[in-house]
Coordinates of C-alpha atoms and ligand atoms in Angstrom, one line a residue:
Chain P
M1 CA -18.2 -145.7 -14.7
M2 CA -15.6 -143.0 -14.1
E3 CA -15.9 -141.7 -17.7
F4 CA -17.1 -138.3 -16.5
L5 CA -13.6 -137.7 -15.1
S6 CA -12.2 -137.7 -18.6
Y7 CA -14.2 -134.7 -19.7
G8 CA -12.2 -131.5 -19.5
F9 CA -15.3 -129.4 -18.4
F10 CA -16.0 -131.9 -15.6
Q11 CA -12.5 -131.8 -14.4
R12 CA -12.5 -128.1 -14.3
A13 CA -15.8 -127.9 -12.5
L14 CA -14.7 -130.5 -9.9
F15 CA -11.3 -128.8 -9.4
A16 CA -12.6 -125.3 -8.8
G17 CA -15.7 -126.5 -6.9
V18 CA -13.7 -128.5 -4.4
F19 CA -11.5 -125.6 -3.4
V20 CA -14.3 -123.0 -3.3
A21 CA -16.5 -125.3 -1.3
V22 CA -13.8 -125.7 1.4
A23 CA -13.3 -121.9 1.6
C24 CA -17.0 -121.4 2.0
A25 CA -17.3 -124.1 4.6
L26 CA -14.6 -122.7 6.8
L27 CA -15.7 -119.1 6.6
G28 CA -19.3 -120.1 7.1
V29 CA -18.7 -121.3 10.6
F30 CA -17.4 -117.9 11.7
L31 CA -20.2 -116.1 9.9
I32 CA -22.9 -118.1 11.6
L33 CA -21.4 -117.7 15.0
R34 CA -21.0 -114.0 14.5
R35 CA -24.8 -113.9 13.7
D36 CA -23.8 -112.7 10.2
S37 CA -25.0 -115.6 8.0
M38 CA -27.0 -113.3 5.7
I39 CA -23.9 -111.3 4.7
G40 CA -23.2 -113.9 2.0
H41 CA -26.7 -113.5 0.6
G42 CA -26.4 -109.7 0.7
L43 CA -23.0 -109.5 -1.0
A44 CA -24.1 -112.0 -3.6
H45 CA -26.9 -109.7 -4.7
V46 CA -24.4 -106.9 -5.0
T47 CA -22.2 -109.0 -7.2
F48 CA -25.1 -109.0 -9.7
A49 CA -24.4 -105.3 -10.3
G50 CA -20.6 -106.2 -10.4
V51 CA -21.2 -108.8 -13.1
A52 CA -23.4 -106.5 -15.1
I53 CA -20.8 -103.8 -15.0
G54 CA -18.1 -106.2 -16.1
L55 CA -20.2 -107.5 -19.0
M56 CA -21.1 -104.0 -20.0
L57 CA -17.5 -102.7 -20.0
Q58 CA -16.3 -106.1 -21.4
I59 CA -14.0 -106.7 -18.5
V60 CA -13.8 -110.1 -16.9
P61 CA -17.0 -110.0 -14.7
L62 CA -15.2 -111.9 -12.0
F63 CA -13.0 -108.9 -11.5
T64 CA -15.6 -106.3 -11.3
A65 CA -17.7 -108.5 -9.1
L66 CA -14.7 -109.0 -6.7
I67 CA -14.1 -105.3 -6.5
L68 CA -17.7 -104.3 -5.9
A69 CA -18.2 -107.1 -3.3
V70 CA -15.2 -106.2 -1.3
L71 CA -16.1 -102.5 -1.3
T72 CA -19.7 -103.1 -0.4
G73 CA -18.7 -105.5 2.4
L74 CA -16.5 -102.9 3.9
I75 CA -19.2 -100.2 3.6
I76 CA -21.8 -102.5 5.2
M77 CA -19.3 -103.0 8.1
K78 CA -18.7 -99.3 8.5
V79 CA -22.4 -98.3 8.3
K80 CA -23.2 -100.9 10.9
E81 CA -20.5 -99.5 13.2
K82 CA -21.1 -95.8 12.7
A83 CA -24.8 -95.5 12.1
G84 CA -25.7 -98.1 14.7
L85 CA -27.8 -99.9 12.1
Y86 CA -28.6 -103.5 12.9
G87 CA -26.4 -105.8 10.7
D88 CA -29.3 -107.3 8.8
T89 CA -30.8 -103.9 8.1
A90 CA -27.5 -102.7 6.6
I91 CA -27.3 -105.9 4.5
A92 CA -30.9 -105.6 3.3
I93 CA -30.4 -102.0 2.2
F94 CA -27.2 -102.6 0.3
S95 CA -28.1 -105.9 -1.2
S96 CA -31.4 -104.7 -2.7
T97 CA -29.8 -101.5 -3.9
G98 CA -27.0 -103.5 -5.6
F99 CA -29.5 -105.8 -7.2
A100 CA -31.5 -102.8 -8.4
V101 CA -28.4 -101.3 -10.0
G102 CA -27.8 -104.7 -11.7
I103 CA -31.4 -104.8 -13.1
L104 CA -31.0 -101.3 -14.4
L105 CA -27.8 -102.0 -16.2
V106 CA -29.2 -105.2 -17.7
S107 CA -32.3 -103.4 -19.0
L108 CA -30.1 -100.7 -20.6
S109 CA -28.3 -103.2 -22.7
Q110 CA -30.3 -106.3 -23.6
D111 CA -27.6 -108.2 -25.4
F112 CA -26.0 -110.0 -22.5
S113 CA -29.1 -111.3 -20.7
V114 CA -28.1 -114.8 -21.6
D115 CA -24.8 -114.6 -19.9
L116 CA -26.4 -113.1 -16.8
F117 CA -28.6 -116.1 -16.5
A118 CA -25.5 -118.3 -15.9
Y119 CA -24.4 -116.0 -13.1
L120 CA -27.7 -115.9 -11.4
F121 CA -28.3 -119.7 -11.4
G122 CA -24.7 -120.9 -11.6
D123 CA -23.1 -122.8 -14.4
I124 CA -20.0 -124.4 -12.9
L125 CA -19.8 -127.0 -15.8
A126 CA -19.1 -124.1 -18.1
I127 CA -16.3 -122.6 -16.1
E128 CA -13.3 -121.6 -18.2
T129 CA -9.7 -122.7 -17.5
F130 CA -8.6 -119.2 -16.5
E131 CA -11.5 -118.8 -14.1
V132 CA -10.6 -122.2 -12.6
W133 CA -7.1 -121.1 -11.8
L134 CA -8.2 -117.7 -10.4
S135 CA -10.8 -119.5 -8.3
V136 CA -8.4 -122.1 -6.9
A137 CA -5.8 -119.5 -6.2
L138 CA -8.2 -117.2 -4.3
A139 CA -9.9 -120.1 -2.5
L140 CA -6.5 -121.3 -1.3
A141 CA -5.6 -117.8 -0.2
V142 CA -8.9 -117.6 1.8
V143 CA -8.3 -121.0 3.4
F144 CA -4.7 -120.1 4.2
V145 CA -5.7 -116.8 5.9
V146 CA -8.5 -118.4 7.9
L147 CA -6.2 -121.1 9.2
R148 CA -3.4 -118.6 9.9
Y149 CA -5.7 -116.4 12.0
Y150 CA -7.8 -119.3 13.3
H151 CA -7.3 -118.7 17.0
P152 CA -7.7 -114.9 17.1
F153 CA -10.8 -115.3 14.8
M154 CA -12.2 -117.9 17.2
F155 CA -11.4 -115.7 20.2
L156 CA -13.0 -112.6 18.8
T157 CA -16.1 -114.5 17.7
F158 CA -16.5 -116.1 21.1
D159 CA -15.7 -113.2 23.4
R160 CA -14.8 -110.0 21.8
E161 CA -13.9 -108.0 24.9
S162 CA -11.5 -110.6 26.3
A163 CA -10.0 -110.9 22.9
M164 CA -9.3 -107.2 22.8
A165 CA -7.8 -107.4 26.3
S166 CA -5.4 -110.0 25.0
G167 CA -4.1 -107.6 22.4
V168 CA -6.2 -109.1 19.5
K169 CA -6.6 -106.4 16.9
V170 CA -10.3 -106.9 16.5
K171 CA -11.1 -104.1 14.1
R172 CA -8.4 -105.3 11.7
L173 CA -9.6 -108.9 11.9
D174 CA -13.2 -107.8 11.3
M175 CA -12.1 -106.1 8.1
L176 CA -10.1 -109.1 7.1
L177 CA -13.0 -111.4 7.6
T178 CA -15.3 -109.1 5.6
I179 CA -12.8 -109.1 2.7
L180 CA -12.4 -112.9 2.8
T181 CA -16.2 -113.2 2.8
A182 CA -16.6 -110.9 -0.2
I183 CA -14.0 -112.9 -2.2
T184 CA -15.6 -116.2 -1.2
V185 CA -19.0 -115.0 -2.2
V186 CA -17.8 -114.2 -5.7
L187 CA -16.1 -117.5 -6.0
G188 CA -19.2 -119.3 -4.8
M189 CA -21.2 -117.4 -7.4
K190 CA -19.2 -119.2 -10.1
V191 CA -20.1 -122.5 -8.5
V192 CA -23.8 -122.3 -7.6
G193 CA -24.9 -118.8 -8.8
I194 CA -25.8 -115.6 -7.1
L195 CA -29.1 -116.8 -5.8
L196 CA -27.6 -119.8 -4.1
V197 CA -24.2 -118.6 -2.8
A198 CA -25.6 -118.1 0.7
A199 CA -26.4 -121.8 0.8
L200 CA -22.9 -122.8 0.2
L201 CA -21.6 -120.5 2.9
V202 CA -24.3 -121.3 5.5
I203 CA -25.6 -124.9 5.1
P204 CA -22.4 -127.0 5.5
A205 CA -21.4 -124.8 8.5
A206 CA -24.8 -125.1 10.0
A207 CA -24.6 -128.9 9.6
G208 CA -21.2 -128.8 11.3
L209 CA -22.6 -126.8 14.2
Q210 CA -25.3 -129.4 14.9
L211 CA -22.9 -132.0 16.1
A212 CA -19.6 -130.4 17.1
A213 CA -18.4 -130.3 20.6
S214 CA -15.3 -128.3 19.6
F215 CA -14.5 -125.6 17.1
K216 CA -12.0 -127.8 15.2
L217 CA -14.7 -130.5 14.7
A218 CA -17.3 -127.9 13.6
M219 CA -14.8 -126.7 10.9
A220 CA -14.0 -130.2 9.9
I221 CA -17.6 -131.4 9.6
S222 CA -18.5 -128.3 7.6
A223 CA -15.7 -128.9 5.2
V224 CA -16.6 -132.5 4.7
V225 CA -20.3 -131.7 4.1
A226 CA -19.2 -129.0 1.6
L227 CA -17.0 -131.5 -0.3
F228 CA -19.6 -134.2 -0.2
S229 CA -22.2 -131.7 -1.7
V230 CA -20.0 -130.4 -4.4
I231 CA -18.5 -133.7 -5.5
G232 CA -21.8 -135.6 -5.2
G233 CA -23.8 -132.7 -6.8
L234 CA -21.5 -132.6 -9.8
F235 CA -21.7 -136.4 -10.2
L236 CA -25.5 -136.4 -9.9
S237 CA -25.9 -133.5 -12.3
F238 CA -23.7 -135.3 -14.9
Y239 CA -25.6 -138.6 -14.7
G240 CA -29.1 -137.2 -14.1
D241 CA -28.8 -134.3 -16.4
L242 CA -29.8 -132.0 -13.5
P243 CA -28.6 -128.4 -12.8
A244 CA -25.4 -128.7 -10.8
S245 CA -26.1 -125.7 -8.5
A246 CA -29.4 -127.0 -7.3
T247 CA -28.1 -130.6 -6.8
I248 CA -25.2 -129.3 -4.8
V249 CA -27.4 -127.2 -2.5
L250 CA -29.9 -129.9 -2.0
L251 CA -27.3 -132.4 -1.1
A252 CA -25.9 -129.9 1.5
F253 CA -29.4 -129.5 2.8
S254 CA -29.9 -133.3 3.2
A255 CA -26.7 -133.5 5.2
F256 CA -27.8 -130.7 7.4
F257 CA -31.2 -132.3 7.8
L258 CA -29.6 -135.7 8.7
F259 CA -27.4 -134.1 11.4
Y260 CA -30.3 -132.1 12.7
I261 CA -32.2 -135.3 13.3
I262 CA -29.2 -137.1 14.8
K263 CA -28.8 -134.2 17.2
G264 CA -32.5 -134.3 18.2
Q265 CA -32.1 -138.0 18.9
K266 CA -29.0 -137.5 21.0
R267 CA -30.9 -135.0 23.2
G268 CA -33.6 -137.5 23.6
Chain Z
M1 CA 8.2 -101.4 44.6
E2 CA 7.4 -101.6 41.0
S3 CA 4.1 -100.2 39.8
L4 CA 2.4 -102.5 37.3
V5 CA -0.4 -100.1 36.5
S6 CA -0.6 -96.3 37.1
V7 CA -3.8 -94.6 36.5
E8 CA -3.0 -90.9 36.1
G9 CA -5.9 -88.5 36.5
V10 CA -8.4 -90.5 34.5
S11 CA -11.8 -89.2 33.9
F12 CA -14.5 -90.8 31.7
R13 CA -17.8 -89.7 30.3
F14 CA -20.5 -91.6 28.5
G15 CA -22.0 -88.7 26.5
H16 CA -22.8 -86.1 29.2
H17 CA -22.9 -88.7 32.0
Q18 CA -19.7 -88.4 34.1
V19 CA -18.7 -91.9 35.1
L20 CA -15.2 -91.5 36.5
N21 CA -13.7 -88.3 37.9
D22 CA -9.9 -87.8 38.1
I23 CA -8.9 -91.2 39.3
V24 CA -5.3 -91.6 40.5
L25 CA -4.4 -95.1 41.4
S26 CA -1.2 -97.3 41.3
I27 CA -1.2 -101.0 41.5
Y28 CA 2.0 -102.6 42.7
S29 CA 3.5 -106.0 42.1
G30 CA 2.2 -108.5 44.6
D31 CA -1.0 -106.6 45.6
F32 CA -4.3 -108.3 46.1
L33 CA -6.4 -105.2 45.4
G34 CA -10.2 -105.2 46.1
I35 CA -12.1 -102.6 44.2
L36 CA -15.4 -101.9 46.0
G37 CA -18.3 -99.6 45.2
P38 CA -22.0 -99.6 44.6
N39 CA -23.7 -100.5 41.3
G40 CA -22.9 -98.0 38.6
S41 CA -20.0 -96.5 40.4
G42 CA -17.7 -97.1 37.5
K43 CA -15.7 -100.2 38.6
T44 CA -16.1 -102.0 35.3
T45 CA -15.5 -98.8 33.3
L46 CA -12.2 -98.3 35.2
L47 CA -11.0 -101.8 34.4
K48 CA -11.9 -101.4 30.8
I49 CA -9.9 -98.2 30.6
I50 CA -6.9 -99.8 32.3
L51 CA -7.1 -102.7 29.7
G52 CA -7.5 -100.3 26.8
L53 CA -11.0 -101.3 25.9
L54 CA -12.2 -97.8 26.5
K55 CA -10.4 -94.5 25.9
P56 CA -10.4 -92.1 28.9
S57 CA -11.8 -88.6 28.2
Q58 CA -8.9 -87.3 30.3
G59 CA -5.7 -88.6 31.8
R60 CA -3.8 -91.7 30.9
V61 CA -2.8 -95.2 32.0
L62 CA 0.6 -96.7 32.1
L63 CA 1.0 -100.4 31.9
M64 CA 4.3 -101.6 33.2
Q65 CA 5.7 -98.1 32.8
K66 CA 4.6 -98.0 29.1
S67 CA 1.8 -96.0 27.6
Q68 CA -1.0 -98.2 26.4
H69 CA -0.2 -97.4 22.9
D70 CA 3.3 -98.7 23.2
F71 CA 2.4 -101.7 25.4
T72 CA 2.6 -105.0 23.6
E73 CA 3.0 -107.6 26.2
W74 CA -0.7 -108.5 26.6
G75 CA 0.2 -112.0 27.7
K76 CA 1.3 -110.4 31.0
I77 CA -2.2 -109.3 31.7
G78 CA -5.1 -111.6 32.4
Y79 CA -8.8 -110.5 32.4
V80 CA -12.0 -112.2 33.4
P81 CA -14.8 -109.8 32.4
Q82 CA -18.1 -109.3 34.3
N83 CA -20.7 -111.7 33.1
A84 CA -18.1 -113.8 31.4
T85 CA -20.4 -116.7 31.6
H86 CA -23.1 -115.0 29.6
I87 CA -22.0 -116.9 26.5
D88 CA -23.9 -118.6 23.7
P89 CA -24.6 -122.0 25.3
Y90 CA -24.3 -123.7 21.9
F91 CA -21.0 -122.1 20.9
P92 CA -19.0 -125.1 19.7
V93 CA -15.8 -124.7 21.7
S94 CA -14.3 -127.2 24.1
V95 CA -12.9 -126.2 27.5
Q96 CA -9.4 -126.8 26.1
E97 CA -10.1 -124.6 23.1
V98 CA -11.3 -121.7 25.4
V99 CA -8.1 -121.8 27.3
A100 CA -6.0 -122.2 24.1
M101 CA -7.5 -118.9 22.8
G102 CA -5.8 -117.0 25.5
I103 CA -2.4 -118.3 24.6
K104 CA -2.6 -118.8 20.8
S105 CA -4.2 -115.5 20.0
L106 CA -1.2 -113.5 21.2
A107 CA 0.9 -111.7 18.7
P108 CA 3.6 -114.0 17.4
S109 CA 6.3 -112.1 19.2
E110 CA 4.6 -112.8 22.5
R111 CA 4.1 -116.5 22.1
V112 CA 6.2 -119.3 23.5
A113 CA 7.2 -122.5 21.9
K114 CA 4.4 -124.8 20.8
A115 CA 5.2 -127.6 23.2
G116 CA 5.2 -125.1 26.0
E117 CA 1.7 -124.0 25.0
A118 CA 0.1 -127.4 25.4
Q119 CA 1.7 -127.8 28.8
A120 CA 0.6 -124.3 29.9
I121 CA -3.0 -125.1 28.9
Q122 CA -2.9 -128.3 31.0
E123 CA -1.4 -126.6 34.0
A124 CA -3.9 -123.7 33.9
L125 CA -6.8 -126.2 33.8
K126 CA -5.3 -128.1 36.7
H127 CA -4.9 -125.0 38.7
V128 CA -8.6 -124.3 38.6
G129 CA -9.5 -128.0 39.0
M130 CA -11.0 -128.4 35.5
E131 CA -8.5 -130.7 33.9
S132 CA -11.0 -133.6 33.8
H133 CA -13.5 -131.5 31.8
R134 CA -11.0 -130.7 29.1
T135 CA -12.9 -132.0 26.1
R136 CA -16.4 -131.0 27.1
R137 CA -18.2 -128.2 25.4
I138 CA -18.1 -125.0 27.5
G139 CA -21.9 -124.5 27.2
Q140 CA -22.4 -127.9 29.0
L141 CA -20.7 -126.7 32.2
S142 CA -22.3 -124.9 35.2
G143 CA -21.8 -121.2 35.6
G144 CA -19.2 -121.7 38.4
Q145 CA -17.3 -124.3 36.3
Q146 CA -17.4 -121.9 33.3
Q147 CA -16.0 -119.2 35.5
R148 CA -13.1 -121.4 36.4
V149 CA -12.3 -122.1 32.8
F150 CA -12.3 -118.3 32.1
I151 CA -9.8 -117.9 34.9
A152 CA -7.7 -120.7 33.5
R153 CA -7.7 -118.7 30.2
A154 CA -6.7 -115.6 32.0
I155 CA -3.8 -117.2 33.8
V156 CA -2.6 -119.5 31.0
N157 CA 0.2 -117.0 30.0
R158 CA 1.3 -116.7 33.6
P159 CA 0.4 -113.1 33.7
R160 CA 1.9 -110.7 36.1
I161 CA -1.5 -109.2 36.9
L162 CA -5.0 -110.6 36.8
F163 CA -8.1 -108.5 36.6
L164 CA -11.4 -110.1 37.7
D165 CA -14.7 -108.3 37.5
E166 CA -17.2 -109.8 40.0
P167 CA -16.2 -113.3 39.2
T168 CA -18.4 -115.0 41.7
T169 CA -21.8 -113.6 40.8
G170 CA -24.2 -116.6 41.0
V171 CA -21.7 -118.9 42.6
D172 CA -22.8 -120.6 45.8
A173 CA -21.2 -119.6 49.1
Q174 CA -19.1 -122.7 49.5
T175 CA -17.7 -122.7 46.0
Q176 CA -17.1 -118.9 46.5
E177 CA -14.9 -119.6 49.4
Q178 CA -12.9 -122.2 47.5
F179 CA -12.7 -119.8 44.7
Y180 CA -11.1 -117.0 46.7
D181 CA -8.7 -119.5 48.4
M182 CA -7.7 -120.4 44.9
L183 CA -7.1 -116.7 44.0
A184 CA -5.0 -116.3 47.2
R185 CA -2.9 -119.3 46.1
I186 CA -2.4 -117.8 42.7
N187 CA -1.5 -114.5 44.4
Q188 CA 1.0 -116.0 46.8
D189 CA 2.5 -119.0 45.0
E190 CA 2.6 -117.8 41.5
K191 CA 3.3 -114.1 42.6
I192 CA 0.4 -112.9 40.4
T193 CA -0.9 -109.5 41.3
I194 CA -4.7 -109.6 41.6
V195 CA -7.3 -106.9 41.1
L196 CA -10.7 -108.0 42.1
V197 CA -13.9 -106.1 41.6
T198 CA -16.5 -107.4 44.1
H199 CA -19.4 -106.8 46.3
E200 CA -18.7 -109.6 48.8
I201 CA -16.5 -107.7 51.2
G202 CA -17.1 -110.3 53.9
I203 CA -15.7 -113.2 52.1
I204 CA -12.6 -111.7 50.7
N205 CA -11.6 -109.9 53.9
K206 CA -9.1 -112.6 54.7
H207 CA -7.3 -112.3 51.4
I208 CA -7.1 -108.8 50.1
T209 CA -4.2 -106.6 51.1
K210 CA -5.3 -103.3 49.5
V211 CA -8.7 -101.6 48.9
A212 CA -9.9 -99.0 46.5
C213 CA -13.3 -97.7 47.1
L214 CA -14.9 -96.1 44.1
N215 CA -17.9 -94.0 43.5
Q216 CA -17.2 -91.9 40.4
S217 CA -14.1 -90.6 42.2
L218 CA -11.8 -92.6 44.4
I219 CA -13.1 -92.4 47.9
Y220 CA -10.5 -94.5 49.6
H221 CA -7.3 -96.2 48.5
G222 CA -5.0 -97.8 50.9
S223 CA -4.2 -100.9 52.9
H224 CA -6.9 -103.3 53.9
G225 CA -6.2 -102.9 57.6
E226 CA -6.6 -99.1 57.6
F227 CA -9.7 -99.4 55.4
C228 CA -11.5 -101.4 58.1
S229 CA -11.1 -98.5 60.5
S230 CA -11.9 -95.8 58.0
Q231 CA -15.0 -93.8 57.5
A232 CA -15.6 -95.2 54.0
F233 CA -15.8 -98.7 55.4
K234 CA -18.2 -97.7 58.1
E235 CA -20.5 -96.1 55.6
L236 CA -20.3 -99.1 53.4
L237 CA -21.3 -101.4 56.3
E238 CA -24.1 -99.0 57.3
G239 CA -26.0 -99.8 54.2
G240 CA -23.7 -98.8 51.4
H241 CA -26.1 -96.5 49.8
H242 CA -24.4 -93.5 51.4
L243 CA -21.8 -94.0 48.8
V244 CA -24.3 -93.8 46.0
S245 CA -24.2 -90.1 45.8
H246 CA -25.4 -89.5 42.2
R247 CA -23.9 -86.3 41.1
H248 CA -25.4 -85.9 37.7
Ligands
ATP1 N1 -22.3 -98.4 27.2 C1 -22.7 -97.5 28.0 N2 -23.3 -96.4 27.6 C2 -23.7 -95.4 28.5 N3 -23.5 -95.5 29.8 C3 -22.9 -96.5 30.3 C4 -22.4 -97.6 29.4 N4 -21.8 -98.5 30.2 C5 -21.9 -98.1 31.5 N5 -22.6 -96.9 31.5 C6 -22.8 -96.1 32.7 O1 -21.6 -95.9 33.4 C7 -21.7 -96.0 34.8 C8 -20.7 -96.9 35.4 O2 -20.9 -98.2 34.9 P1 -20.0 -99.5 35.3 O3 -20.4 -100.6 34.5 O4 -18.6 -99.1 35.2 O5 -20.4 -99.6 36.8 P2 -20.0 -100.8 37.9 O6 -19.4 -100.1 39.0 O7 -19.2 -101.8 37.2 O8 -21.4 -101.4 38.3 P3 -21.9 -102.8 38.7 O9 -21.5 -103.0 40.1 O10 -23.3 -102.8 38.5 O11 -21.2 -103.8 37.8 C9 -23.2 -96.4 35.0 O12 -23.9 -95.3 35.5 C10 -23.7 -96.8 33.7 O13 -25.0 -96.4 33.5
MG2 MG1 -19.5 -103.8 36.8

């Protein structure tokens, strides 16, 4: 029954997936409440260009994607602030431009189109040992920073002005949150692929927000839903011979849907 | 007496629109200061400048004798913004968590021991009569109850000075009275200096000790007793709009 656990590739996927899922789940709660849930989707598209650059220059694509995602995240933040663009407009502009650059690079050199497919649709079961350790280390770092700055992050999300008046360095924390999001998007890309990263960031958190009466509970439910989706998704994909990324996202959605119904019933 | 806040020749502009003009104002320990003035007279702007949320176009503010840049003891200042209750009703925070934000978001050097924090949160909630609502989601409370929670958050660090910007908008008359009695208690028992922006001159008459009357510039600043016999007060009573002299 538990034979899947003896496969190296399955262990690697499970190990990396679990940590990345928790990082996504915790950050997602803040992103949704900041009305910033599309940032993950946007940055994921930009990582497409990052991956293409990496493959072209034969550098580990995870690195180039990380650099590009962090840079673009910070640029989107600045543009929003300075040019007074609405957040979703800035995201739309940069994500589609990033994706266009990716397409251009791919068309210039046809020989790595197969690799790209794995990045677009996710191929966690093919994750390499080195990528596992990098993902786990980064995901742990993200979780650590989120928990370390939990209260000021919550304060600034809830009531920015009062947070400022309590000496919370809001600009610095905005930037920190953007960097964490960019890192997490790249990690999530390894798990579910560029096109589905946003789901991993948003759906478990949205599920948590359906039922929680406190912030702590929202974070906890989100993390549990994310873990359930990744573990369950990998299991189902192994036995059903289904694509892991799709199964993970659909499981997350079913949890969200269930909570949504429960909430509706509670309200009467 | 020790001045907690000195506003030194502060002017402020939004673009070309002059909002504050050469304000000079000192707030002393123990004061219960009422800031009065018509809509748009710059009351909120002045508070935001004092708290460092806006930078003055001219002049400067000293907080406890330090320039805002060097000031770090933000736990000694409490703030309840105007429209504090305009929150996302579905935001998942409990009453307890809202108060905890005030204490646990401070820079590590300003924070007290963990055990002390839990107790401070309890006490602050008790002070505003909200301890029995501890675990409820903030969005489920009435506006007046929410306002009490925000005050609990503002006093949880036992600040030396508390700024409140029209805290009783939309609160019924009876609750308002209880509310101002509570502020007076905080002022007298806890020795917390209070700065209150308000339109309800009538109801706070019995508590405030100093008045600042603002309309772009400071029209009157002094003791409450003198204020009542002053020209500014008469004009305010005679319809108030005398004070709305828009000098654009
Ligand atoms: N973000 C802003 N951009 C431009 N002008 C602003 C801004 N905020 C306030 N103002 C202007 O500054 C002036 C003072 O506003 P402020 O909010 O300080 O008034 P107030 O005395 O608090 O009024 P109220 O009693 O209505 O709360 C107003 O004329 C307002 O139009
Ligand atoms: Mg105001």
